[in-house]
Coordinates of C-alpha atoms in Angstrom, one line a residue:
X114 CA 121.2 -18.1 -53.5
X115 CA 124.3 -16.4 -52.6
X116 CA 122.6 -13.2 -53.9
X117 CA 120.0 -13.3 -51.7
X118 CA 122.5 -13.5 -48.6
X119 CA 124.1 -10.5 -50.0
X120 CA 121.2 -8.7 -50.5
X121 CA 120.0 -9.2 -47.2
X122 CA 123.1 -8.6 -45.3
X123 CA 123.1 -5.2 -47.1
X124 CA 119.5 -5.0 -45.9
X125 CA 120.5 -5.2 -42.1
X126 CA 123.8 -3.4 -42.6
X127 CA 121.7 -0.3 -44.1
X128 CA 119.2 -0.6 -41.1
X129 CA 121.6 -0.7 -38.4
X130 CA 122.7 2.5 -39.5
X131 CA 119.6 3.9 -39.4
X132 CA 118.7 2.7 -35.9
X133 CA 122.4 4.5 -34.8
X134 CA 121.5 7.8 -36.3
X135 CA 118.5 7.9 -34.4
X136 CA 119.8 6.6 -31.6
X137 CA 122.2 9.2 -31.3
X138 CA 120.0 12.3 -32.3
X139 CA 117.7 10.7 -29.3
X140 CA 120.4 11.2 -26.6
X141 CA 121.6 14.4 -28.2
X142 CA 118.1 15.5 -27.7
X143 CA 118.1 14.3 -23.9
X144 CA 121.4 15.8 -23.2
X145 CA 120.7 19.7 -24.6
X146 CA 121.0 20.9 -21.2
X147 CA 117.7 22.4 -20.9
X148 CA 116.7 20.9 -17.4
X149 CA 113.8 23.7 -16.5
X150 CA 110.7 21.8 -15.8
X151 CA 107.6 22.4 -17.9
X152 CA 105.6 25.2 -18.2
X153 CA 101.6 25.2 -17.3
X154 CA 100.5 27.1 -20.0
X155 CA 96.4 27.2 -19.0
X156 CA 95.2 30.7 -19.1
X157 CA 92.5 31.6 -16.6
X158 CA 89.3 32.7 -18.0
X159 CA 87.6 35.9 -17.4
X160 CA 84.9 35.3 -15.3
X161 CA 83.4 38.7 -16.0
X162 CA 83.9 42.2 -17.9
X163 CA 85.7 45.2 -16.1
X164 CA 83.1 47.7 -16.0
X165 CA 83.6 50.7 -17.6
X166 CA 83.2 52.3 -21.0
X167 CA 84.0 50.9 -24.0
X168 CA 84.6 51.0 -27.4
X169 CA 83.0 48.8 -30.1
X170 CA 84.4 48.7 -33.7
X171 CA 82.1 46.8 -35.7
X172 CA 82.3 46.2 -39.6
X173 CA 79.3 44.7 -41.9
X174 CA 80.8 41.0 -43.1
X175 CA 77.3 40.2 -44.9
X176 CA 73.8 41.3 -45.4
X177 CA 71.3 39.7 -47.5
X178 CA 67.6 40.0 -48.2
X179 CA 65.4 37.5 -47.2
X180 CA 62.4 38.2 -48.4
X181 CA 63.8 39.6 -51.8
X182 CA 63.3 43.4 -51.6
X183 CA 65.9 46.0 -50.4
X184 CA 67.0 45.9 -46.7
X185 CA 65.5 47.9 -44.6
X186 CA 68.3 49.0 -42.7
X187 CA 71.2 51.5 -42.5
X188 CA 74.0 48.9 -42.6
X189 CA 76.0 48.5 -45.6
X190 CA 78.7 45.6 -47.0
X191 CA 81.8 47.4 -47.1
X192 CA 85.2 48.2 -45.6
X193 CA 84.7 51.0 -43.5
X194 CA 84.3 49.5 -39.9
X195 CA 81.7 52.1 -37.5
X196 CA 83.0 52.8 -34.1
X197 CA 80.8 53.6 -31.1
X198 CA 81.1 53.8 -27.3
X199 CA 78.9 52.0 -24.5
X200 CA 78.8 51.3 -21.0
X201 CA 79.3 48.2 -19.5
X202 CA 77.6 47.9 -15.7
X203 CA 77.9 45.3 -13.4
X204 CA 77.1 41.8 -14.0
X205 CA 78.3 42.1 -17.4
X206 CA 75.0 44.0 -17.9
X207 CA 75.8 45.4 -21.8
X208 CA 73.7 48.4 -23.1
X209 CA 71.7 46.7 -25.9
X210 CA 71.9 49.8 -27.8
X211 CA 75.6 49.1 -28.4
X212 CA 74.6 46.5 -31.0
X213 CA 71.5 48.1 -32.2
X214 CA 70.4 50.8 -34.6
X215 CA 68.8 54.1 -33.7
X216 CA 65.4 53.6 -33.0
X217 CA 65.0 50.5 -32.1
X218 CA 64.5 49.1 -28.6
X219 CA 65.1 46.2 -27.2
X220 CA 65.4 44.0 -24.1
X221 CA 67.7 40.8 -23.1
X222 CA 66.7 37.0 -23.4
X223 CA 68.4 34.2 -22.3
X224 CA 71.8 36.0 -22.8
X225 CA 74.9 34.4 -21.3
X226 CA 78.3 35.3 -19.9
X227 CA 80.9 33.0 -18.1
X228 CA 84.1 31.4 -18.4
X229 CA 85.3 33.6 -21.1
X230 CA 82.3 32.7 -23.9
X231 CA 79.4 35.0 -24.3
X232 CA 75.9 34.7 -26.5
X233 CA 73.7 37.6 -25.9
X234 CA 70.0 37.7 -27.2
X235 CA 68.1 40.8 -27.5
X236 CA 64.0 40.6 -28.6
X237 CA 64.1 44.4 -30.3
X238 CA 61.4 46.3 -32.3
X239 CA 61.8 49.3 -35.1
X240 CA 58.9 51.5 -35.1
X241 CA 56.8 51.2 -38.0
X242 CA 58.5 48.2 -39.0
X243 CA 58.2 45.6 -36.8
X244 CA 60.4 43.0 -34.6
X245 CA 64.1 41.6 -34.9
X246 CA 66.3 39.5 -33.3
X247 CA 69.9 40.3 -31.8
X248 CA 72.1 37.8 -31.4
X249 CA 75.9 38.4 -29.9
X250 CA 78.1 35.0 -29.9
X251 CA 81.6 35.8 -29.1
X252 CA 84.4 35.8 -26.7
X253 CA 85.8 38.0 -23.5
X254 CA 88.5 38.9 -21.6
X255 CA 88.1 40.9 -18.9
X256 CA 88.9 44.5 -20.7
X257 CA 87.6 43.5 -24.1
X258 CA 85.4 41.2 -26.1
X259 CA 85.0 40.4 -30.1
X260 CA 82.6 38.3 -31.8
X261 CA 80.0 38.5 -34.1
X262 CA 76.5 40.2 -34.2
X263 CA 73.5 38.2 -36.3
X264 CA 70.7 40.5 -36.7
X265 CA 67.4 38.9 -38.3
X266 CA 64.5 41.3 -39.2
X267 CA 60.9 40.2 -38.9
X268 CA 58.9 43.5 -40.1
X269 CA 55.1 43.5 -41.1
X270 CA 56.1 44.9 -44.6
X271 CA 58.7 45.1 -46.8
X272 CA 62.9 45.0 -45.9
X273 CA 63.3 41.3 -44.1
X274 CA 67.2 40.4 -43.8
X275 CA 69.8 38.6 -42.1
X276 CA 72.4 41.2 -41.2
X277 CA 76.3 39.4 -40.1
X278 CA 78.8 41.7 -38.3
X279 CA 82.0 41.3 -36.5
X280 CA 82.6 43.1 -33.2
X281 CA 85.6 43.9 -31.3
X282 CA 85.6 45.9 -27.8
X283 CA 88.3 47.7 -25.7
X284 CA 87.5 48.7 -22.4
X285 CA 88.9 52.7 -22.6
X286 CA 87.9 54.1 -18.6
X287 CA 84.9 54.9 -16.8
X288 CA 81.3 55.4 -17.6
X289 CA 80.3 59.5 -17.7
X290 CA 78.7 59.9 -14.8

């Protein structure tokens, strides 16, 4: 019995010790001298891109076939990113050529810009090939924007993939007149 008591006085002993170190730490904590109040650290949101010109680095990240022949498309897998230039008008109105290749045309659908997110649909078609699908999901500031482009291909013949690239944007000036 007279174990126990020791035992359990060291117990208590060893815990009041404890409490006192952290106790003390606590009002060393409170007393740094640091009395400048907190800082609102919420970032406005770009409401819309600066018009202007800019430039578009965009590198392949994955391309697959999806109907098990060889992609019909330009793009290749690899490191070296391709840099082009495009316009960007008012109302966050972005050339669809900027995420397109050469010869295909294409119009917006249900393409959306606000607060800072962006998802931009284009319906496109390749001559002789057929139709494909643009899809732009990213963010913006208002000089720059990155995100990625999904590119699916739905031609008549031979070449269907899924095409994944990631896009960054700087606004650099003006549009050419």
């Amino acid at each position: 019995m007279h174990e126990i008591t020791k035992l359990m006085k060291w117990e208590r002993n060893e815990m009041r010790q404890i409490l006192t170190i952290l106790g003390a730490a606590g009002l060393l904590a409170s007393c740094s001298g640091d009395s400048a109040a907190p800082v609102n650290t919420v970032v406005e949101k770009a409401t819309a891109l600066t018009p202007g010109e800019y430039e578009l680095t965009a590198k392949v990240d994955e391309l697959r076939s999806t109907d098990k022949t060889t992609p019909a498309t330009q793009s290749k897998v690899g490191p070296e990113p391709s840099i082009t230039r495009t316009c960007v008008g008012p109302e966050n109105a972005i050339e669809p050529a900027a995420f397109v290749e050469a010869g295909e045309t294409c119009t917006p659908s249900e393409s959306y810009m606000k607060n800072g997110r962006m998802n931009l649909q284009y319906k496109c078609r390749r001559s002789g090939k057929g139709e494909l699908t643009q899809m732009v999901d990213g963010d913006f500031e208002a000089d720059s924007f990155s995100g990625q482009i999904r590119t699916s291909t739905y031609f008549s013949g031979p070449g269907d993939y899924d095409l994944v690239r990631g896009v960054t944007a700087k606004r650099v000036g003006e549009c050419a007149a």
